[in-house]
Short mmCIF file of C-alpha atoms in Angstrom, two decimals:
data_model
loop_
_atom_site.label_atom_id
_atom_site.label_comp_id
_atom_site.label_asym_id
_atom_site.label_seq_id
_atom_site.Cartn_x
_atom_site.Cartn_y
_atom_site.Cartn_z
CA UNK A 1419 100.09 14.92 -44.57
CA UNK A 1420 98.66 15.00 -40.94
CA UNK A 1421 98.11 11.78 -38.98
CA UNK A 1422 95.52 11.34 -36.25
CA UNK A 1423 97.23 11.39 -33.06
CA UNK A 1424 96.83 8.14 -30.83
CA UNK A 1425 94.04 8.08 -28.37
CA UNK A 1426 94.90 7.44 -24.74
CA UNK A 1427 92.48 4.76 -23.46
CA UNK A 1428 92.44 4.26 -20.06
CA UNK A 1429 93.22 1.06 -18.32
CA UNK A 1430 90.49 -1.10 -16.80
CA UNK A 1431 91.48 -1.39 -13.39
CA UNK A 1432 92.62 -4.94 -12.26
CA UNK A 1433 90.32 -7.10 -10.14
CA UNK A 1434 91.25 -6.15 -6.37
CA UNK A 1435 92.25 -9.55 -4.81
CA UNK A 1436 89.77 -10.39 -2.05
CA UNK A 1437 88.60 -12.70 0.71
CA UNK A 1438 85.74 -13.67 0.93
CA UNK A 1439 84.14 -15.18 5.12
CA UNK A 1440 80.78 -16.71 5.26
CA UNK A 1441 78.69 -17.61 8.76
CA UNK A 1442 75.74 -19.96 8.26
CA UNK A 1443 73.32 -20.51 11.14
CA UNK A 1444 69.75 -20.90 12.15
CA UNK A 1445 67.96 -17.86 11.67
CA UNK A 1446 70.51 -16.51 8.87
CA UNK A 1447 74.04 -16.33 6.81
CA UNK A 1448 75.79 -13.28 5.77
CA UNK A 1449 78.96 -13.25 3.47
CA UNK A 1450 81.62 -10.77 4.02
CA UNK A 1451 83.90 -9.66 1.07
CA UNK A 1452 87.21 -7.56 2.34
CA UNK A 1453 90.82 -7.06 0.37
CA UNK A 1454 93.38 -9.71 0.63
CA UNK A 1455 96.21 -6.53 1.83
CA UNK A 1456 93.36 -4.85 4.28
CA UNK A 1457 93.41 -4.08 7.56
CA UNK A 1458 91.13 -6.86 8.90
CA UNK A 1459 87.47 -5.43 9.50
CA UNK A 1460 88.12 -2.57 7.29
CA UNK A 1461 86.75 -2.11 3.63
CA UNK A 1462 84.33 -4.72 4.35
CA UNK A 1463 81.57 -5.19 2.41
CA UNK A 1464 78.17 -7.92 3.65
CA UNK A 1465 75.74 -9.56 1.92
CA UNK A 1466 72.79 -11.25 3.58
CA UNK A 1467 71.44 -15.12 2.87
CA UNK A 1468 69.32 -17.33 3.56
CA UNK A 1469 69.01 -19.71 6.76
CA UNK A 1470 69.87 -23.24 6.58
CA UNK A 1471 66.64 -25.73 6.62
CA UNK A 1472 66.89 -29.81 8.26
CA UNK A 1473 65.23 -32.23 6.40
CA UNK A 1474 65.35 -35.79 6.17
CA UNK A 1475 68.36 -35.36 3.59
CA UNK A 1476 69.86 -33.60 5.82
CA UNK A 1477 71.42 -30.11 6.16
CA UNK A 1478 71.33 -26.93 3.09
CA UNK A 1479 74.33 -25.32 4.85
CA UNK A 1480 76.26 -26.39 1.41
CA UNK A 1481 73.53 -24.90 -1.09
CA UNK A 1482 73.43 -21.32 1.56
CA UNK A 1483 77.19 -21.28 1.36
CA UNK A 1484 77.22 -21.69 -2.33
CA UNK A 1485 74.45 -19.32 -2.88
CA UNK A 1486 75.95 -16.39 -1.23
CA UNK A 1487 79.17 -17.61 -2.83
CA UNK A 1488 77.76 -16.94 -5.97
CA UNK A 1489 75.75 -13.61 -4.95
CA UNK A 1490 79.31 -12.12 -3.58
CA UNK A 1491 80.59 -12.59 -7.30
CA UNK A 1492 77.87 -11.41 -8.89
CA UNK A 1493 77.37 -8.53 -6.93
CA UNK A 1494 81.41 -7.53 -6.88
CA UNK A 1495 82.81 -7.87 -10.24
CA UNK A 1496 85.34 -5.95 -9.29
CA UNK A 1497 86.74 -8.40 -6.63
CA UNK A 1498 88.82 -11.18 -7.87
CA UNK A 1499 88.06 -13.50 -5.34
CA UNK A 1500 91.29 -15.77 -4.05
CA UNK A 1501 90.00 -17.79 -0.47
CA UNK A 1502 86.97 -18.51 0.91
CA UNK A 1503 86.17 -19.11 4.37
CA UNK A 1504 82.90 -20.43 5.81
CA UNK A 1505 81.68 -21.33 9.40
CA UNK A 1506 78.48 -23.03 9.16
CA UNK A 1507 76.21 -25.21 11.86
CA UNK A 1508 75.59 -28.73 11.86
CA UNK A 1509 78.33 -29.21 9.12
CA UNK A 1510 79.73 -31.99 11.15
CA UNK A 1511 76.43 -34.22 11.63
CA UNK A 1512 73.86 -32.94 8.95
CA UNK A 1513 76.18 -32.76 5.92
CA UNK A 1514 77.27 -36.01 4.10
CA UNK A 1515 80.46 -34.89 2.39
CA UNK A 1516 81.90 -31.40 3.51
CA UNK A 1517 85.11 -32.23 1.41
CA UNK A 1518 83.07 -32.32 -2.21
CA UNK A 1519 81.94 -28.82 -1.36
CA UNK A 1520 85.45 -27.42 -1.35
CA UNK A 1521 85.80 -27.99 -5.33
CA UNK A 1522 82.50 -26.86 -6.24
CA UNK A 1523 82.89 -23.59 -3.87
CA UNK A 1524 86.06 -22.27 -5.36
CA UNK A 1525 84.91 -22.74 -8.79
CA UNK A 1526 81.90 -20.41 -8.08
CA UNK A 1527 84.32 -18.10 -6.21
CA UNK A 1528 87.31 -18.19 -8.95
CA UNK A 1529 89.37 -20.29 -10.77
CA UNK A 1530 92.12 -21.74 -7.75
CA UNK A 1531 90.23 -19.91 -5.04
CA UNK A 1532 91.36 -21.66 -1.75
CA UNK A 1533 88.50 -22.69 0.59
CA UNK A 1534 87.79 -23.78 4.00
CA UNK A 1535 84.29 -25.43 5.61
CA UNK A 1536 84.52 -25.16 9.33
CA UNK A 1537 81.70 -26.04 12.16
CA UNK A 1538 80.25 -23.20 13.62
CA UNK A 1539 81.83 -23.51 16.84
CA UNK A 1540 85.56 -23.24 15.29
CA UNK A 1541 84.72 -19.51 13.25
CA UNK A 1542 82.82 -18.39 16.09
CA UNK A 1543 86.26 -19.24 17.81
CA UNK A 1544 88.69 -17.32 15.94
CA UNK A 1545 86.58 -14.41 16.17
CA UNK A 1546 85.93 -14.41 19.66
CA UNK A 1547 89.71 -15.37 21.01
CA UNK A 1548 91.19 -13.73 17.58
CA UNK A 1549 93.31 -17.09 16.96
CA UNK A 1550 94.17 -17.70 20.55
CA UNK A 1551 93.72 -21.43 22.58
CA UNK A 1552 91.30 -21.42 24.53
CA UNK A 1553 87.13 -22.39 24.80
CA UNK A 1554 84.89 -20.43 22.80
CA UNK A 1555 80.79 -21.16 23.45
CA UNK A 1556 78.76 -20.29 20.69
CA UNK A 1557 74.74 -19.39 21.16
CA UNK A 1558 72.53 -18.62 18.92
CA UNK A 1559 69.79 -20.55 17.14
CA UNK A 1560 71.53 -23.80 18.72
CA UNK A 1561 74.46 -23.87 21.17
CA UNK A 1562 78.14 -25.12 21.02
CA UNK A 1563 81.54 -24.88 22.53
CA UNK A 1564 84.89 -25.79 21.08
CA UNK A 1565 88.27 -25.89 23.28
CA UNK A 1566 91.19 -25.82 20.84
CA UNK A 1567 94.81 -24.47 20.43
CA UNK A 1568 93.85 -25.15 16.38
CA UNK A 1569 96.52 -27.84 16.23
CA UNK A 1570 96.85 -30.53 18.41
CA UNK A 1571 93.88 -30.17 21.39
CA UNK A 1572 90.12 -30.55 20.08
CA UNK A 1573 87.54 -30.40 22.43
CA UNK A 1574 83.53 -30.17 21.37
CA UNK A 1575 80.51 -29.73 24.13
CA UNK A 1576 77.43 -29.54 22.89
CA UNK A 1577 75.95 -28.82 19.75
CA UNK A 1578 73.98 -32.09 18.98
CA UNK A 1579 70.97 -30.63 18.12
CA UNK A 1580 67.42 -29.41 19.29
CA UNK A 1581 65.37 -32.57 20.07
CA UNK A 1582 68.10 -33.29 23.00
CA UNK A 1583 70.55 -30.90 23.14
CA UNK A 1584 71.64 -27.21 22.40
CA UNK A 1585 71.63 -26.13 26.11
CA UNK A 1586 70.71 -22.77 26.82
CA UNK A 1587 70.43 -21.62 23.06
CA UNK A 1588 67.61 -19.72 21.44
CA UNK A 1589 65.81 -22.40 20.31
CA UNK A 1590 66.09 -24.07 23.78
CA UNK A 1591 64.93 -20.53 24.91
CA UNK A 1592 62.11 -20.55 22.67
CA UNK A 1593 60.92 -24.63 23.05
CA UNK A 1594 60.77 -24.03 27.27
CA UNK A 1595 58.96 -21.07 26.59
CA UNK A 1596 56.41 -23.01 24.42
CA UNK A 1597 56.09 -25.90 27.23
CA UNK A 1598 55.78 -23.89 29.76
CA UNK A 1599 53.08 -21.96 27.49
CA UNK A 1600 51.30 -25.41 26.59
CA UNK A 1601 50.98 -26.04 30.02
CA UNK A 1602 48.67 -23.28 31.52
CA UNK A 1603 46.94 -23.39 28.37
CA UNK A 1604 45.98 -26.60 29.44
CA UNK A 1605 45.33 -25.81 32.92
CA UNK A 1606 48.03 -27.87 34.50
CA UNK A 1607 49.62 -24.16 35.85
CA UNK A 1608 48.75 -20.91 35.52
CA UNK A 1609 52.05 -19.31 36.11
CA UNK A 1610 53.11 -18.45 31.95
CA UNK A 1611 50.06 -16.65 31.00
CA UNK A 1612 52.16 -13.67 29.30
CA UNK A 1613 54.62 -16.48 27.73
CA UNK A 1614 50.95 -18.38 26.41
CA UNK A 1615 49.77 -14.96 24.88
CA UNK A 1616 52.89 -13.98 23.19
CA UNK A 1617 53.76 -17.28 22.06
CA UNK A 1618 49.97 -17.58 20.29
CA UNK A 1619 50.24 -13.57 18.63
CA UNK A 1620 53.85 -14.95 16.62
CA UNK A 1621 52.62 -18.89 16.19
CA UNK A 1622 48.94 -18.97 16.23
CA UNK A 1623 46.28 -20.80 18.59
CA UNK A 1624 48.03 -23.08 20.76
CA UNK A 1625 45.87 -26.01 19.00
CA UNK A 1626 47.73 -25.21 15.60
CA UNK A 1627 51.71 -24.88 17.08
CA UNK A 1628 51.90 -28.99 15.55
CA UNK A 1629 51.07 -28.12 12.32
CA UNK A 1630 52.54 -24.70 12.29
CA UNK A 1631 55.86 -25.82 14.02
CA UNK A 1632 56.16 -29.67 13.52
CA UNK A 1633 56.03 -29.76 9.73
CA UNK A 1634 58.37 -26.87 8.71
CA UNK A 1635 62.51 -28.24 7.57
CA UNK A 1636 63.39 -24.86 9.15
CA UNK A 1637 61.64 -25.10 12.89
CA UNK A 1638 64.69 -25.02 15.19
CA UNK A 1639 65.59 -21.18 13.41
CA UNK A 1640 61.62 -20.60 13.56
CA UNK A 1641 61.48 -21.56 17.19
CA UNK A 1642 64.43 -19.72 18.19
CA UNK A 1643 63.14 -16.59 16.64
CA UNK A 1644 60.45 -16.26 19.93
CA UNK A 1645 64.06 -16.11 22.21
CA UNK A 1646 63.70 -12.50 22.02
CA UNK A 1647 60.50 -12.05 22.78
CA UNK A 1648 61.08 -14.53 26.13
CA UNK A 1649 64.22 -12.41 26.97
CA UNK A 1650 62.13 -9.33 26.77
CA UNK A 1651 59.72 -11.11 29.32
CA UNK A 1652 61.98 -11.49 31.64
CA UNK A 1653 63.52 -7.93 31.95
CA UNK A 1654 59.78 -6.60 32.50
CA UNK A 1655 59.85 -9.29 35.25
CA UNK A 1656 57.38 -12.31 34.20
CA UNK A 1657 58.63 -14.94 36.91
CA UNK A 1658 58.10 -18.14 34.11
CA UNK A 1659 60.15 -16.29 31.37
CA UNK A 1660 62.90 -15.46 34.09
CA UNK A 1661 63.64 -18.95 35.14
CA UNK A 1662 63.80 -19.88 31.85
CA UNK A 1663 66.79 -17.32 30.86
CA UNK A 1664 68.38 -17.86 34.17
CA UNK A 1665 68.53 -21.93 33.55
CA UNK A 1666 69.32 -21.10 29.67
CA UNK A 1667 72.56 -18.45 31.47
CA UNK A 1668 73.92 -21.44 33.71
CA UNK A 1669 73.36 -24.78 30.89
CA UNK A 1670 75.39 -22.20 28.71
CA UNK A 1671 78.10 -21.76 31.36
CA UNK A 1672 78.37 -25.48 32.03
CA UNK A 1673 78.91 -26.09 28.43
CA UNK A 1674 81.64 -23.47 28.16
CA UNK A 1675 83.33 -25.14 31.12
CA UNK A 1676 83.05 -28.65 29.96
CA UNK A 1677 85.23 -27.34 27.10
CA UNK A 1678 88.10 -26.17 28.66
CA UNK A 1679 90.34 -29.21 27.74
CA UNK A 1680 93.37 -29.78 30.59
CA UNK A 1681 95.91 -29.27 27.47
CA UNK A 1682 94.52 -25.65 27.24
CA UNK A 1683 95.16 -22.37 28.73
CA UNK A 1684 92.58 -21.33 31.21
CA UNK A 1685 90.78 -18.70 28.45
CA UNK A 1686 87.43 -18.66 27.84
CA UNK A 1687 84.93 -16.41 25.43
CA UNK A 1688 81.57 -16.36 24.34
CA UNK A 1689 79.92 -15.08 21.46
CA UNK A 1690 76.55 -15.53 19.24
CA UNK A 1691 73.22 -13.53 19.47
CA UNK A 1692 71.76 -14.95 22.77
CA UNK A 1693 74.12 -12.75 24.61
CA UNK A 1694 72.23 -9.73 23.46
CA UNK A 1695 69.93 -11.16 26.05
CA UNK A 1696 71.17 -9.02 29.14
CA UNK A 1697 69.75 -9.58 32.56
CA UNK A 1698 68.48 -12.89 33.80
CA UNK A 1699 70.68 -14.51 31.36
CA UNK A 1700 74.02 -12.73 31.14
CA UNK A 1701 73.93 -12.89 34.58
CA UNK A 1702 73.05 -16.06 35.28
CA UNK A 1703 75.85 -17.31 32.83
CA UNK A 1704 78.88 -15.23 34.49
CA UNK A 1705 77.61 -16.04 37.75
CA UNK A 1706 77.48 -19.94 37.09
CA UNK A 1707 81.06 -20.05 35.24
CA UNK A 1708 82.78 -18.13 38.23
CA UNK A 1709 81.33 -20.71 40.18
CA UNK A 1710 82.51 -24.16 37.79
CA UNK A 1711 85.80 -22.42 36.77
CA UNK A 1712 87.17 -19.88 39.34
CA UNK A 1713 90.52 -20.19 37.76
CA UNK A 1714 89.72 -19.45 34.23
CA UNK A 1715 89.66 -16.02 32.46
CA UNK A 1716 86.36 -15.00 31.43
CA UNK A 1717 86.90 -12.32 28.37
CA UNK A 1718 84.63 -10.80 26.44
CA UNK A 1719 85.37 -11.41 22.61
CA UNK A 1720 87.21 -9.78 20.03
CA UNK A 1721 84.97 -10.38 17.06
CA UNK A 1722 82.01 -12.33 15.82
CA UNK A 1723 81.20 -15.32 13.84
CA UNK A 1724 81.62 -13.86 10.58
CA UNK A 1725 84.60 -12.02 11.81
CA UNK A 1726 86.26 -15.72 12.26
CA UNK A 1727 84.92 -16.32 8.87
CA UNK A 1728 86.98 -14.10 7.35
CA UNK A 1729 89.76 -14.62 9.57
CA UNK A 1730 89.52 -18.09 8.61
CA UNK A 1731 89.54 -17.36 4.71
CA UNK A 1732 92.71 -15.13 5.40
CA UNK A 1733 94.11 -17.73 7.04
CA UNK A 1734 93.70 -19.91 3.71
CA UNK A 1735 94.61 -17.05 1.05
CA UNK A 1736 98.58 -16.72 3.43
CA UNK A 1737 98.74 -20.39 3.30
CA UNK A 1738 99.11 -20.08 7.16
CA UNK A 1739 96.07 -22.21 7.91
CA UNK A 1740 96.70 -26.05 9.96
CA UNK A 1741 95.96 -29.20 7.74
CA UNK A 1742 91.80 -30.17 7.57
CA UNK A 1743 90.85 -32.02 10.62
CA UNK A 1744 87.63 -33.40 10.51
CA UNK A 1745 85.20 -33.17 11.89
CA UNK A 1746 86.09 -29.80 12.45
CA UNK A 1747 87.91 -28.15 9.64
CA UNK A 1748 87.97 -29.45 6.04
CA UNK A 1749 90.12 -27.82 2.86
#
C-alpha cells in the first residue's frame, strides 16, 4: 500500500524587527522604517505625511505622528515594529499631554513597542552632532536651538513661535518678505517690487493675503513655503530679498550662540532646510557666529532630523536612552 509522501511547506518568514524614526515639522513629516541589527542609514525605507496645522486646540503633531505610525504598518507587514522615535515641533507648547501619546503610539506600532516624543530641536540634535554635547540650531519652517549633553545640561533658544519669534527661519523669511512686499504695494517704498510680484503669483492680489493667509490653521508652513522663492531673489541680486537672508543668516547665528550653555563643550551644528539657502544667508550666518563665538567649533552635521529620529528610536529599542525630561523628551 503506497502512502503520499509529506509535502514540504515552506516557512513564512518571521517579521524582521524594526525601528521605526518620525520628523514632524511645518511644511511636512516623513517616517523612516530601518532593521533593529542595521547599519544605521542603511536598508532604510521613508514614507511621507502630512504637515502639522495650529489651531485654537492647539497642535496635530500627535494625530501626524500617529498617522504615519499607522501608514508604516500598513505599508510594511513584514516589519515587526519594536521602538518608535519621533521629533516633532511645537510638542512642548502646542500639545497638552505628550505623555498620553506614548500608549496610544505603540499600540498602533505593536504590542510593547517602546516610544519616544521629543521637540524638534532635540532629534534635529542627535542627527546633526550624532549623540555628542553640544548646540544644535534647527531652521526650517520655524527656528530653534537646543544645547545639551542629553543628561544633565538643557539649554533651549528660540522656538516660541511665528507671531514673535522663530528668528531667521523660513517663515520669518517668508513674513519679511511679505512686509516688505505690502509696503511698496502701498507706496510707502519702492525698493521690493520683484518680492511684491512673486509674493502675489504664489498668494494672490496683495488685497486678498488676509483672507488667503490669516484664516488657514496651517499659515506658518504656508508662509514659509515663499522662503525659497526669497532665497532665490537674493542670489539673482534683488537688494530687499538680500537683506532679508543676510538678517535671517545672523538672528540664526545669535540663536545658535545663545545656546551654547557654559556646562557644554564648545561644539556647535546646524541643520534644517533653510540652509539649502546658500549665499546671502549661509554666509551671513558663519560670518556672524565667528564673530559671537570665536572659540567654538562650527561643524557641519552628521545627519538630519529624521536621521535623529531614528537614532532616537534606536536609542529606545537598546534600552540605552536617558529617563523623559520634559519638556524635552517624554517615554
Amino acid at each position: 500500500m503506497s502512502s503520499t509522501p509529506p509535502v514540504d511547506r515552506p516557512r513564512e518568514a518571521s517579521p524582521v524587527r524594526c525601528v521605526l524614526g518620525i520628523d514632524i515639522g511645518g511644511t511636512g513629516s516623513r517616517a523612516a522604517l530601518e532593521p533593529l541589527d542595521a547599519t544605521p542609514g542603511t536598508s532604510r525605507r521613508v514614507l511621507e505625511g502630512a504637515r502639522i496645522a495650529v489651531a485654537s486646540t492647539g497642535s496635530n503633531a500627535l494625530d501626524v505622528a500617529a498617522a504615519l505610525v499607522g501608514a508604516a504598518a500598513d505599508a510594511w507587514p513584514d516589519a515587526a515594529i519594536t521602538a518608535v522615535g519621533v521629533g516633532a515641533t511645537g510638542l512642548a507648547s502646542l500639545v497638552a499631554d505628550p505623555d498620553a501619546a506614548t500608549a496610544r503610539l505603540s499600540h498602533l506600532a505593536a504590542p510593547g513597542a517602546g516610544v519616544a516624543l521629543a521637540v524638534d530641536a532635540l532629534t534635529a540634535h542627535l542627527g546633526a552632532l550624532d549623540g555628542r554635547a553640544g548646540a544644535v540650531v534647527a531652521v526650517g519652517t520655524g527656528a530653534i536651538a537646543l544645547g545639551t549633553d542629553l543628561d544633565t545640561t538643557w539649554r533651549r533658544v528660540g522656538g516660541w513661535g511665528h507671531l514673535w519669534d522663530d528668528r531667521g527661519s523660513g517663515v520669518w523669511v517668508g513674513i519679511e518678505a511679505l512686509k516688505a512686499a505690502i509696503r511698496t504695494h502701498d507706496g510707502v517704498t519702492d525698493d521690493a517690487r520683484a518680492l511684491l510680484a512673486a509674493a502675489e503669483a504664489r498668494f494672490g492680489p496683495a488685497h486678498s493675503w488676509p483672507g488667503a493667509l490669516l484664516t488657514r490653521a496651517d499659515r506658518a508652513g504656508l508662509i514659509a513655503a515663499f522662503a525659497p522663492e526669497v532665497a532665490g531673489l537674493a542670489a539673482d541680486g534683488d537688494a530687499a530679498a538680500s537683506a532679508i537672508m543676510r538678517t535671517a543668516g545672523r538672528e540664526v547665528a545669535a540663536t545658535l550662540v545663545a545656546a551654547l550653555d557654559p556646562d557644554l563643550p564648545r561644539l556647535a551644528s546646524w541643520t534644517g532646510g533653510m540652509f539649502a539657502a546658500a549665499g546671502a544667508y549661509r554666509d551671513a550666518f558663519a560670518a556672524e557666529f565667528g564673530i559671537l563665538a570665536p572659540d567654538a567649533a562650527l561643524e557641519s552635521p552628521s545627519g538630519t532630523p529624521l536621521d535623529g529620529a531614528v537614532r532616537l528610536a534606536r536609542l529606545v529599542g537598546a534600552g540605552d536612552l536617558p529617563a523623559g525630561h520634559p519638556p524635552f523628551l517624554w517615554r
